[in-house]
Short mmCIF file of C-alpha atoms and ligand atoms in Angstrom, two decimals:
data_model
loop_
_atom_site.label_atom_id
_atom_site.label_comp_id
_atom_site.label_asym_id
_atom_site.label_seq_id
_atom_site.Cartn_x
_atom_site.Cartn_y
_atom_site.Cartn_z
CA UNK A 1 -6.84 18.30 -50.03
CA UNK A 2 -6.16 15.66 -52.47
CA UNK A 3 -4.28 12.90 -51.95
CA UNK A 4 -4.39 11.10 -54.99
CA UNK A 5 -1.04 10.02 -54.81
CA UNK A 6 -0.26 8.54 -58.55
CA UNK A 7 2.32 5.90 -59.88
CA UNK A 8 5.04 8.43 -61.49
CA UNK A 9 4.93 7.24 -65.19
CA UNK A 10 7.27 8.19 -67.78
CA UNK A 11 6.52 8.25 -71.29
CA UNK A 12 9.68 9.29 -74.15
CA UNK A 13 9.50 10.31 -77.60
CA UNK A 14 13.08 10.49 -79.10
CA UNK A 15 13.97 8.53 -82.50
CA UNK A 16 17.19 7.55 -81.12
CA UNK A 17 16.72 3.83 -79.36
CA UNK A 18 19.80 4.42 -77.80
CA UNK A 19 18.81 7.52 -76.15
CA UNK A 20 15.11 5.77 -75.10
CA UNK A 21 16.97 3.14 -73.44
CA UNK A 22 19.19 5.54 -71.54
CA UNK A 23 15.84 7.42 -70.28
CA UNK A 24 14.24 4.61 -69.45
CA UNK A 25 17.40 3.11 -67.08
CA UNK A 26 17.61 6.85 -65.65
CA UNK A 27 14.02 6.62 -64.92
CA UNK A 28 13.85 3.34 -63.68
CA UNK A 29 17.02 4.37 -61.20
CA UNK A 30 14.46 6.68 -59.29
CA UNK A 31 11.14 4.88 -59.38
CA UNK A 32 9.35 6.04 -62.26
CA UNK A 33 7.74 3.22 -64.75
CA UNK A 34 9.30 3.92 -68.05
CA UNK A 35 7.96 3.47 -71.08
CA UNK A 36 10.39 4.55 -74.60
CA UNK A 37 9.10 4.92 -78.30
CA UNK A 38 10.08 6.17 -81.36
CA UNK A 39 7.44 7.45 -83.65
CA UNK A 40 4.64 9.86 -82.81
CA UNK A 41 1.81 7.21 -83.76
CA UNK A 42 3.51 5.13 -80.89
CA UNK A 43 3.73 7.92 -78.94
CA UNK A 44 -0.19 8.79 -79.02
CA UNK A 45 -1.31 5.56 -78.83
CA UNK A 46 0.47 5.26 -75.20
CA UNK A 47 -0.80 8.26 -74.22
CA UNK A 48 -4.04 7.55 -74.29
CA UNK A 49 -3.82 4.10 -72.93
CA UNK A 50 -1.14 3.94 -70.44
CA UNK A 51 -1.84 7.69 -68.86
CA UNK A 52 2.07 8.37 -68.07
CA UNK A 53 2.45 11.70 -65.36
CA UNK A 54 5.48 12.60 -67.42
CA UNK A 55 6.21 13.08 -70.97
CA UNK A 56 10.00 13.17 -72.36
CA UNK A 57 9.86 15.01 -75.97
CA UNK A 58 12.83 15.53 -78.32
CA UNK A 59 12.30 18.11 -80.62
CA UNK A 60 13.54 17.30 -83.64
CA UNK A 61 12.66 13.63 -85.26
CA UNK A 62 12.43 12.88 -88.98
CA UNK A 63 8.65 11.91 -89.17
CA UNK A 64 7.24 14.66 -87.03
CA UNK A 65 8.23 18.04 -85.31
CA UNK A 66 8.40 18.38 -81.57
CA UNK A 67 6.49 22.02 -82.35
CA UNK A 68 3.79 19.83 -83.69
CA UNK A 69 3.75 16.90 -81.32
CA UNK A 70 3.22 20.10 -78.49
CA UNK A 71 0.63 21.65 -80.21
CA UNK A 72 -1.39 17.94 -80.44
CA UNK A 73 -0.60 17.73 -76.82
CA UNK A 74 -2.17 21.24 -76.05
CA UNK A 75 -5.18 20.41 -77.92
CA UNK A 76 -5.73 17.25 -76.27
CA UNK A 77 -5.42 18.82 -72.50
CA UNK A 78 -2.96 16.71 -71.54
CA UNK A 79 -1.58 16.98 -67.94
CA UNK A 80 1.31 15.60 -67.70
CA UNK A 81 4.90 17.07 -66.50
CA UNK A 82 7.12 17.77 -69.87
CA UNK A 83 10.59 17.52 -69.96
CA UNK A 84 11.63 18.82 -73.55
CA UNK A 85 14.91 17.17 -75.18
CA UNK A 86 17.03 18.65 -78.02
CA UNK A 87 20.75 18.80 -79.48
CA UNK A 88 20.22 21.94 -81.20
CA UNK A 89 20.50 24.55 -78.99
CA UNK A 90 19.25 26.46 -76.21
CA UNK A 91 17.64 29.01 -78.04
CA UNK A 92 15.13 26.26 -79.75
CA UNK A 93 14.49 24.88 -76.40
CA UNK A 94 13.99 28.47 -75.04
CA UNK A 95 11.65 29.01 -77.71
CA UNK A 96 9.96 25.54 -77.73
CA UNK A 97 9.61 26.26 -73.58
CA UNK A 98 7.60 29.73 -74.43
CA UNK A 99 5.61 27.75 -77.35
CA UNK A 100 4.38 24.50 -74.89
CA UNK A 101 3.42 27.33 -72.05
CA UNK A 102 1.19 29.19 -74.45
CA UNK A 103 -0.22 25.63 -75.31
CA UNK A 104 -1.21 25.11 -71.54
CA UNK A 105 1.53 22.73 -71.04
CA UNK A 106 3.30 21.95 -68.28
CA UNK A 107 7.30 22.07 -68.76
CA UNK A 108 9.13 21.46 -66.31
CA UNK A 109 12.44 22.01 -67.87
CA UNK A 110 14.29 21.40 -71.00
CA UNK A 111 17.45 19.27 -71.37
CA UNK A 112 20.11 19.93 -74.15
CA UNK A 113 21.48 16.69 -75.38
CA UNK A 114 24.00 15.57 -74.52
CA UNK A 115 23.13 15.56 -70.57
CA UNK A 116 24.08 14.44 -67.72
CA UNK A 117 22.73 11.01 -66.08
CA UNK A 118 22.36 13.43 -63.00
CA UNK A 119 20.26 16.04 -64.72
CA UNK A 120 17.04 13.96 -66.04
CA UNK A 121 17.59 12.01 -62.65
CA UNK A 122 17.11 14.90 -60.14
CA UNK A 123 14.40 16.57 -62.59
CA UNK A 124 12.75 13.64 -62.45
CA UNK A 125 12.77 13.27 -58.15
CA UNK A 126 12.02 16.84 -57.73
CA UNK A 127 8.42 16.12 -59.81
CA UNK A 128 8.21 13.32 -57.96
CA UNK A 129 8.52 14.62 -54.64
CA UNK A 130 5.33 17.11 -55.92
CA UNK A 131 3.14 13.61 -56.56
CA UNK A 132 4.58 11.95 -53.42
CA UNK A 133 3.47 14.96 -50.88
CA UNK A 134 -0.27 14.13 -52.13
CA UNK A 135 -0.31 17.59 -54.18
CA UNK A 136 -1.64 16.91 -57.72
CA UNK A 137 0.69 19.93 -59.55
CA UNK A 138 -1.88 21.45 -61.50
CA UNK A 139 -1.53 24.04 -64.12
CA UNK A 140 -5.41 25.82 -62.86
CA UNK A 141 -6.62 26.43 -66.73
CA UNK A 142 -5.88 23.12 -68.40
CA UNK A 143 -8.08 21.31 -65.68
CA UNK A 144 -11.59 21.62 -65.77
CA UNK A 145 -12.28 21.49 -61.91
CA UNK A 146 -9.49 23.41 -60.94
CA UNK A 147 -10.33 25.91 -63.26
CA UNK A 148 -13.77 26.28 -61.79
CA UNK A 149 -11.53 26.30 -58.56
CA UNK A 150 -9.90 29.99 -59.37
CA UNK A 151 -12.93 32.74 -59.12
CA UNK A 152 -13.38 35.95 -57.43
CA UNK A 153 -15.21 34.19 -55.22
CA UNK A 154 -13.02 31.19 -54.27
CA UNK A 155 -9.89 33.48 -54.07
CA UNK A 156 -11.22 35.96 -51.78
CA UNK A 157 -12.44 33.00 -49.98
CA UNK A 158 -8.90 30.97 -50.09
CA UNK A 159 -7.19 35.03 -48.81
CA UNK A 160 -9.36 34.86 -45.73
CA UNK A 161 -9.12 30.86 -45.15
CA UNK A 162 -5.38 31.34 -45.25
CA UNK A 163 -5.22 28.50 -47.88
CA UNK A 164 -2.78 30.93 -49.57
CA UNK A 165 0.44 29.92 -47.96
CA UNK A 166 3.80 31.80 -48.18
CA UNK A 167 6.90 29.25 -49.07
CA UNK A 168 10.47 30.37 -48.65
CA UNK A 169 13.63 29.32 -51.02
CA UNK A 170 16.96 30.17 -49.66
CA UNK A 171 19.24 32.51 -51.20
CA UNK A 172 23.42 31.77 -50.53
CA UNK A 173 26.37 33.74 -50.30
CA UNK A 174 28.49 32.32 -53.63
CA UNK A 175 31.67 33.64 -51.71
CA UNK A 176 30.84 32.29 -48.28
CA UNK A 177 28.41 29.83 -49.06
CA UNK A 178 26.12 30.98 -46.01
CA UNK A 179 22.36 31.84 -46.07
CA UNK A 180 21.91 35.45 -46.55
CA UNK A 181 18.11 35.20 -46.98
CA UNK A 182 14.72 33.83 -48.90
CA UNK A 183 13.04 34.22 -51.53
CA UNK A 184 8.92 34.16 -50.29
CA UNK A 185 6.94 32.15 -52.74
CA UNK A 186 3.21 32.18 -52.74
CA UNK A 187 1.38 28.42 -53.10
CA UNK A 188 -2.33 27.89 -53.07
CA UNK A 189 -3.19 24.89 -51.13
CA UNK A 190 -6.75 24.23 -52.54
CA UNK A 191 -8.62 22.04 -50.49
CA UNK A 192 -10.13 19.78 -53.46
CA UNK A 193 -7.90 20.64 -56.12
CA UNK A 194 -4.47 20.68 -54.13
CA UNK A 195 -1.07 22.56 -54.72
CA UNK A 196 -1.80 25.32 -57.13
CA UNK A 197 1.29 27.53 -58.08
CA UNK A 198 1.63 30.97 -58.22
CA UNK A 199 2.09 31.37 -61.81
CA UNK A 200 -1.88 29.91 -62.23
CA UNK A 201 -3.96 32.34 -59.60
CA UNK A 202 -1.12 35.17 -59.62
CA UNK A 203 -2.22 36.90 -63.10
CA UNK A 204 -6.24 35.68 -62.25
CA UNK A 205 -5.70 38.05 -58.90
CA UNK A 206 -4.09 40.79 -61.48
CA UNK A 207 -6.45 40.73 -63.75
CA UNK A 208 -9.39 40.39 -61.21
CA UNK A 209 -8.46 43.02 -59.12
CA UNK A 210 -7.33 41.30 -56.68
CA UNK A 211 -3.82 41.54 -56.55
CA UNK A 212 -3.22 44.13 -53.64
CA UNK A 213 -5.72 42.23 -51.80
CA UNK A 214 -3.13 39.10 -52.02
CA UNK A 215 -0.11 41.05 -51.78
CA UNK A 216 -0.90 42.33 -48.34
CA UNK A 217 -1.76 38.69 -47.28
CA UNK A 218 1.29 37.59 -48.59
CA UNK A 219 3.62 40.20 -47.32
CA UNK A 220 1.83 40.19 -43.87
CA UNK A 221 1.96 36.46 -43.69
CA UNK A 222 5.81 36.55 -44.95
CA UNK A 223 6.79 39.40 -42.35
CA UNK A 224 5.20 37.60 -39.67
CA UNK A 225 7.41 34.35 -40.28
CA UNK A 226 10.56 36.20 -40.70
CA UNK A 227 9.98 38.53 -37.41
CA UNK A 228 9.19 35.16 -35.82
CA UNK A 229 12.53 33.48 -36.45
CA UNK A 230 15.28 36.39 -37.99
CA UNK A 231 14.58 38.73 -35.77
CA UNK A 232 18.23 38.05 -34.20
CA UNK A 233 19.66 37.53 -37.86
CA UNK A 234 20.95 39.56 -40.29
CA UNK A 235 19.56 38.24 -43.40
CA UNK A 236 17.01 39.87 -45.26
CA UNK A 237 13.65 38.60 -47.29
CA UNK A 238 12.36 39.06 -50.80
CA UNK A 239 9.26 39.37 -51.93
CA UNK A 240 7.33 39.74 -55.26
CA UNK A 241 5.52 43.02 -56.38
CA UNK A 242 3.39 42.41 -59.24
CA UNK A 243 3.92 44.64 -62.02
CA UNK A 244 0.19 46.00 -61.51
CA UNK A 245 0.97 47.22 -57.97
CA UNK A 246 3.49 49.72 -59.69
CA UNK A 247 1.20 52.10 -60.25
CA UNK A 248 -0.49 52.37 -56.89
CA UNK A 249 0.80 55.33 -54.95
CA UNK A 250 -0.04 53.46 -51.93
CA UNK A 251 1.69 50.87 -52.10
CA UNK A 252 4.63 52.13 -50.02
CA UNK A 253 2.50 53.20 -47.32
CA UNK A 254 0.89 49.66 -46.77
CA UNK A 255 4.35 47.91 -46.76
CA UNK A 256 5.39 50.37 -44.09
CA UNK A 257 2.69 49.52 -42.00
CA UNK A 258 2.94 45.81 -42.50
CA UNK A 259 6.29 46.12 -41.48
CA UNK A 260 5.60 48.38 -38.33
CA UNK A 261 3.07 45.59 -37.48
CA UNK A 262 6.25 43.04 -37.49
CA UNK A 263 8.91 45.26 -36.30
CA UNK A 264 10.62 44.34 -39.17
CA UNK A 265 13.08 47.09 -40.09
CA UNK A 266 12.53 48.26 -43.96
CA UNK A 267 16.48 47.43 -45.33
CA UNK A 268 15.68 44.00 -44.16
CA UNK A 269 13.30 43.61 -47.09
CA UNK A 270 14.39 43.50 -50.75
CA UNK A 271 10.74 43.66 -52.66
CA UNK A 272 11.39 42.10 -56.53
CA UNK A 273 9.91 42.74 -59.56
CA UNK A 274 10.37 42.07 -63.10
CA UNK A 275 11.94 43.91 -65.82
CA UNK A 276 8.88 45.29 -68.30
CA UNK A 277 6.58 45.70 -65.19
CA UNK A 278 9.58 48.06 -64.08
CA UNK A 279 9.59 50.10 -67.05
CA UNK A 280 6.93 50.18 -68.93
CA UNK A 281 5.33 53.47 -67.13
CA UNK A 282 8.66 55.22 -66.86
CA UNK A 283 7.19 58.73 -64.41
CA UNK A 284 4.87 56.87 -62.47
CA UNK A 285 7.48 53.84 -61.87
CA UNK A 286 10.15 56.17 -61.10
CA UNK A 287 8.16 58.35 -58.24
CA UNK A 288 7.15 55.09 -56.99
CA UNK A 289 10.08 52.97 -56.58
CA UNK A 290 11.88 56.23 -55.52
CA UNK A 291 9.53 56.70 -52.40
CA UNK A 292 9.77 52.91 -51.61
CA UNK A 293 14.11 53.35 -51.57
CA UNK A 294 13.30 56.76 -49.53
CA UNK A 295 11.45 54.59 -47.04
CA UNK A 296 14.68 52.24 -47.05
CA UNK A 297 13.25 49.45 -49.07
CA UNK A 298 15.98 47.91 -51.26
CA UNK A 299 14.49 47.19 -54.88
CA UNK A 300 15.54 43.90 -57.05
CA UNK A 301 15.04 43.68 -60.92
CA UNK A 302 13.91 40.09 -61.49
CA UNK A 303 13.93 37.77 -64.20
CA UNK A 304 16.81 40.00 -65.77
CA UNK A 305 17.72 38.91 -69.75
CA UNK A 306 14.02 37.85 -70.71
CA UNK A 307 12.25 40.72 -70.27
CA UNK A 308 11.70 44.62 -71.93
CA UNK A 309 15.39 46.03 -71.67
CA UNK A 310 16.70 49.42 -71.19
CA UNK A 311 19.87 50.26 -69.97
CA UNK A 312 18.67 53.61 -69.53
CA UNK A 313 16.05 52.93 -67.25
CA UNK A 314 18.52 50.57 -65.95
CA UNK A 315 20.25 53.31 -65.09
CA UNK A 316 17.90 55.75 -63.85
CA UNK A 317 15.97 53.27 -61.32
CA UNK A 318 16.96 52.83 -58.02
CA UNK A 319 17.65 49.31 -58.03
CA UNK A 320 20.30 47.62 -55.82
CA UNK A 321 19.84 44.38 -56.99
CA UNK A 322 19.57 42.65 -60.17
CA UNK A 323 18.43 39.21 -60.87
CA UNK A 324 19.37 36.81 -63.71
CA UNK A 325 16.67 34.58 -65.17
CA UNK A 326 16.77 31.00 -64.31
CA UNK A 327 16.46 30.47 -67.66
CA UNK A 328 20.39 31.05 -68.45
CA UNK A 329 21.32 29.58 -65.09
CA UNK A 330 19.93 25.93 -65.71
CA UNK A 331 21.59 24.80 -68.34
CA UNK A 332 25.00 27.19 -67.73
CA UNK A 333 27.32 24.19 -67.36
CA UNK A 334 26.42 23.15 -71.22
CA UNK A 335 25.77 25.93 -72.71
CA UNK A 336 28.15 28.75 -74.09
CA UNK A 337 25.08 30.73 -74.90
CA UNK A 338 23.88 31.02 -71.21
CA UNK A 339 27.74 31.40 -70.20
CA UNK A 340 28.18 34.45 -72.13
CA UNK A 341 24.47 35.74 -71.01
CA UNK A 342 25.72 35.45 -67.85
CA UNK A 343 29.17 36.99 -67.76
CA UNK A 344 27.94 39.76 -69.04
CA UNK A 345 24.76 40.43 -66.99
CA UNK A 346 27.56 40.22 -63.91
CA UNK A 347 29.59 42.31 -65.64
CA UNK A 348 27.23 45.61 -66.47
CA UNK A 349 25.35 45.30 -63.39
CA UNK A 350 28.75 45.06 -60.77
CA UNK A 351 29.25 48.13 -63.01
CA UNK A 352 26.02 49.83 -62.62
CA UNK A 353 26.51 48.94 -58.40
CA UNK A 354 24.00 46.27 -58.12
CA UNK A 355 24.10 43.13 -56.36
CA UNK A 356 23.90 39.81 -58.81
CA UNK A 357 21.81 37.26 -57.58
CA UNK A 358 21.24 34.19 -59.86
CA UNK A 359 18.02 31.52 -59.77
CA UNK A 360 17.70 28.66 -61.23
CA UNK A 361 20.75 26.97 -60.13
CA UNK A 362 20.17 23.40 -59.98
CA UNK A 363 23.91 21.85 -59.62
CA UNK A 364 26.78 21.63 -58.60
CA UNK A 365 28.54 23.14 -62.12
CA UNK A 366 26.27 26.39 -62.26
CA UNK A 367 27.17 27.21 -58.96
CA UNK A 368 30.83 26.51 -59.41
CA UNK A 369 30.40 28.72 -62.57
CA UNK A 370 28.86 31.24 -60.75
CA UNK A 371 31.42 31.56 -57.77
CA UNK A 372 34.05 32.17 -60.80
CA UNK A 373 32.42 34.37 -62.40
CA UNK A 374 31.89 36.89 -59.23
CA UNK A 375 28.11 36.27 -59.11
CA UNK A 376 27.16 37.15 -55.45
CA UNK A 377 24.03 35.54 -54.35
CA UNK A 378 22.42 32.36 -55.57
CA UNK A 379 19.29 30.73 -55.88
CA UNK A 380 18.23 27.12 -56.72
CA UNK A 381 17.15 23.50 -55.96
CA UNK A 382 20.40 22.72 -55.83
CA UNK A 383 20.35 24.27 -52.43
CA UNK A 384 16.80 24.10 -51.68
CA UNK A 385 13.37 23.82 -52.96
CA UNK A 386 11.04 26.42 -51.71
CA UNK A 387 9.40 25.36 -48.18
CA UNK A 388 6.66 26.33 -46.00
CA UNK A 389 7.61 28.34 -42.92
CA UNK A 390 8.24 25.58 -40.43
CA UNK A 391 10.82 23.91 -43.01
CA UNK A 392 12.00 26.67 -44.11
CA UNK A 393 13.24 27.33 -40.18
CA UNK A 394 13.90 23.96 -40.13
CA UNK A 395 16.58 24.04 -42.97
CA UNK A 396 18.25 26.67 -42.03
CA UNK A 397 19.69 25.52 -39.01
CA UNK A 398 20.95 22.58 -40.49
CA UNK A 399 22.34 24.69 -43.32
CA UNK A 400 25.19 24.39 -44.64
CA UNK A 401 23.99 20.25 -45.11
CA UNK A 402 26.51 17.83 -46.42
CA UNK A 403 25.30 18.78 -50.03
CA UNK A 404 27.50 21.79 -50.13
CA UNK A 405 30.67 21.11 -48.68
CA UNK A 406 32.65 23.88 -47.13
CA UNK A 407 35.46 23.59 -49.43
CA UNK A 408 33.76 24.01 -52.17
CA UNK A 409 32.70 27.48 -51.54
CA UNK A 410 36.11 28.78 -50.36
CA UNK A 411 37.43 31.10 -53.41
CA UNK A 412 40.62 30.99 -54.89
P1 C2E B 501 10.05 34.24 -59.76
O1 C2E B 501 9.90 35.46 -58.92
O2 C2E B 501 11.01 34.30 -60.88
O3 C2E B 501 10.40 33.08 -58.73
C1 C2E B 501 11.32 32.06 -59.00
C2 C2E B 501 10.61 30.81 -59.48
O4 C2E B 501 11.58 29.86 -59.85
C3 C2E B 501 9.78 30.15 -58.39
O5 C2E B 501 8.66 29.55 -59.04
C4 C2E B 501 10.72 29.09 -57.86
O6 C2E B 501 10.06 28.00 -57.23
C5 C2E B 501 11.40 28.65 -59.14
N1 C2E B 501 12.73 28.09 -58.92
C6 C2E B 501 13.59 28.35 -57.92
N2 C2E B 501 14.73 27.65 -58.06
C7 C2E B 501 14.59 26.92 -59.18
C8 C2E B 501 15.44 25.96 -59.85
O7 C2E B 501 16.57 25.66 -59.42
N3 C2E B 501 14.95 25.44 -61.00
C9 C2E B 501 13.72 25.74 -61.49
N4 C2E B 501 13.32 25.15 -62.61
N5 C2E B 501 12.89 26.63 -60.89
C10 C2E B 501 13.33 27.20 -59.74
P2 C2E B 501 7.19 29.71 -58.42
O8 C2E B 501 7.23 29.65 -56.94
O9 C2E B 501 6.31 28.74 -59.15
O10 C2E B 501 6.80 31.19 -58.79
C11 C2E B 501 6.56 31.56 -60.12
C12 C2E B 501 6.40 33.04 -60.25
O11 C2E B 501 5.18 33.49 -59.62
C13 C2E B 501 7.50 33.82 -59.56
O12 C2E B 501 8.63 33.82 -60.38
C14 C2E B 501 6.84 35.18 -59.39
O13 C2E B 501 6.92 35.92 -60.58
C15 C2E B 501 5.38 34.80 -59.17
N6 C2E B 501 5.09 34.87 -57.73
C16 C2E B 501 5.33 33.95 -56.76
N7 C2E B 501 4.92 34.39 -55.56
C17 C2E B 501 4.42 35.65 -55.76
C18 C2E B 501 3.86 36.65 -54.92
O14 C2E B 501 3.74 36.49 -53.70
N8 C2E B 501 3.46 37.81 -55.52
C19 C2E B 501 3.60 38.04 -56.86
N9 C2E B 501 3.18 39.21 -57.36
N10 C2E B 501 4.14 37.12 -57.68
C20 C2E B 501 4.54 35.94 -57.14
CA1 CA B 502 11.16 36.70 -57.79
CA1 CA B 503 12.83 35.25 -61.39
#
């Protein structure tokens, strides 16, 4: 594993002084070394000589665009944890987001100006928690090594090692603020190359063939834990299907059997699975997910709002729950946009009889927004960071903690 536990550094490009200095208190307040300038041949030069772990870019300054200071940054490899910064809207930083990820960037979340002290602040620990626990966060293709790390070979070898660990993230009742069950989250703990997240080996194993190999390792590992400590409970577990499992008419068979193995009865589990992967073979999706209800599997449209839409297929698959993209549920509290997004996704599927979870939800004012606005399950740091097994049964038996008071989840 590596441990190379590095000095969190944090290195802002915004042409506003005022807003440098602000950063640079923020990240001060939590540890970080700070460093603030104003002009992109600044900007490079520190780079390169002072190696920061995180970069804070606003998009738009008069010498040079954010787009472009990205693209340099692709080209150049860089590794460290972005935080993109604008005042022009969430639909830039949306798009900005996509751009830096198709550069080979890390993002780790964009901030609309103005924010919140408390935003940048717990962005900022939450990264830092990822250097402190002696994982290097590593986005597998940008680094050399840990690109070499992902192969058939390696992969099949990290399956049967068990070095592919399931994590859990809670999932609350916005009404009643209690747990009603997790999220399973796969992490690759790479002996040399350290935490490797799932969106960095999950599309290798998809495109390698792989991927029903991992699934059942996943699900069997996942069923195990919740058998272990829900078996008394009543809440249930989610789990990802990958949108090339859809097609594989035997998929349903093997989930039975994994859950026969755990005793885990089939309603318990909810599996999840994204929008296009849902619909893009309409007959063969349709026979599939309708034998996986039949079996008494309940069936969860993820990432809802970014993906392929159509409310016909809406319509016409068995889904029972529908999940709105983080993407609209970070930055709800400032942004009208996501607001509207939001009310409405509640609003067709309540209609349609499905069950509105939202992830992403990362403070106090999205979840306050969501509890008005009906949503029924959420999802979030705010609540919890995914966990490995042991914490995961840890946390919820302290749960609800003193960050969620009671009375803030009674309804009106
Ligand atoms: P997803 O299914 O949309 O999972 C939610 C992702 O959002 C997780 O990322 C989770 O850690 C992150 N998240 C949760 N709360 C927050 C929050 O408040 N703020 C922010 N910024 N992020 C939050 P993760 O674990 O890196 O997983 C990424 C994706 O990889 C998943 O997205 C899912 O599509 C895929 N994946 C993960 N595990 C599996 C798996 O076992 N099988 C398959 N097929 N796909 C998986
Ligand atoms: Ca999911
Ligand atoms: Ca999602």
């Amino acid at each position: 594993m590596s441990q190379t536990i590095k000095q969190p550094r944090l290195l802002i490009l915004d042409d506003d002084p005022e807003v440098g200095h602000f950063m640079v208190a923020i990240a001060q307040g939590v540890n970080f070394e700070a460093l603030a300038t104003t002009q992109a041949e600044d900007f490079f030069q520190a780079l390169e000589t002072w190696q920061p772990t995180h970069i804070a870019l606003d998009l738009v300054m008069p010498d040079i665009d954010g787009i472009e200071i990205l693209r340099q940054l692709g080209e150049s490899a860089c590794s460290a944890t972005i935080i993109i910064i604008s005042g022009i809207g969430s639909r830039v930083l949306e798009a900005a987001y996509r751009s830096a990820a198709k550069h080979g960037l890390t993002v780790t979340d964009t901030l609309s100006k103005p924010f919140l002290p408390e935003k940048l602040r717990s962005l900022l620990i939450n990264s830092r928690v990822a250097l402190a626990s002696g994982f290097s966060v590593t986005k597998a293709h940008r680094v050399p090594s840990a690109q070499q790390a992902v192969t058939v070979v390696t992969l099949i070898t990290a399956i049967k090692k068990k070095e592919i660990e399931v994590w859990y993230q809670p999932k609350i009742n916005c009404k009643t603020g209690t747990l009603a069950g997790f999220e399973a989250l796969a992490r690759w703990l790479h002996p040399e190359v350290g935490l490797i997240l799932p969106d960095h080996f999950i599309p290798f194993a998809e495109q390698s063939g792989l991927i029903d190999m991992l699934t059942d390792h996943i699900f069997d590992q996942a069923l195990e834990w919740f058998s272990t400590y829900f078996s008394q409970s009543d809440i249930f577990l989610s789990l990802n299907i990958s949108a090339h499992s859809l097609s594989d008419m035997q998929l349903a068979d093997r989930i039975m059997a994994i859950c026969q193995t755990h005793a885990v009865a089939t309603d318990r589990i909810i599996l999840e699975m994204t929008e296009t992967s849902a619909m893009t073979d309409p007959t063969t999706t349709l026979d599939l997910l309708t034998r996986l209800r039949i079996k008494g599997l309940n069936l969860s449209i993820d990432d809802f709002g970014t993906g392929y839409s159509s409310m016909i297929r809406l319509v016409q698959l068995p889904f029972s729950e529908l999940k709105v993209d983080k993407m609209f549920v970070i930055n709800v509290a400032q942004s009208t946009e996501s607001q509207n997004v939001i009310r409405a996704i509640i609003g067709l599927g309540h209609s349609l009889g499905l069950r509105i979870t939202a992830e992403g939800v990362e403070d106090q004012a999205a979840f306050q927004f969501l509890q008005d606005e009906g949503c029924d399950l959420a999802q979030g740091y705010w609540f919890a960071q995914p966990m490995n097994g042991a914490q995961a049964a840890q946390w919820q038996l302290a749960w609800p903690t003193a960050t969620l008071e009671s009375s803030q989840l009674a309804k009106p």
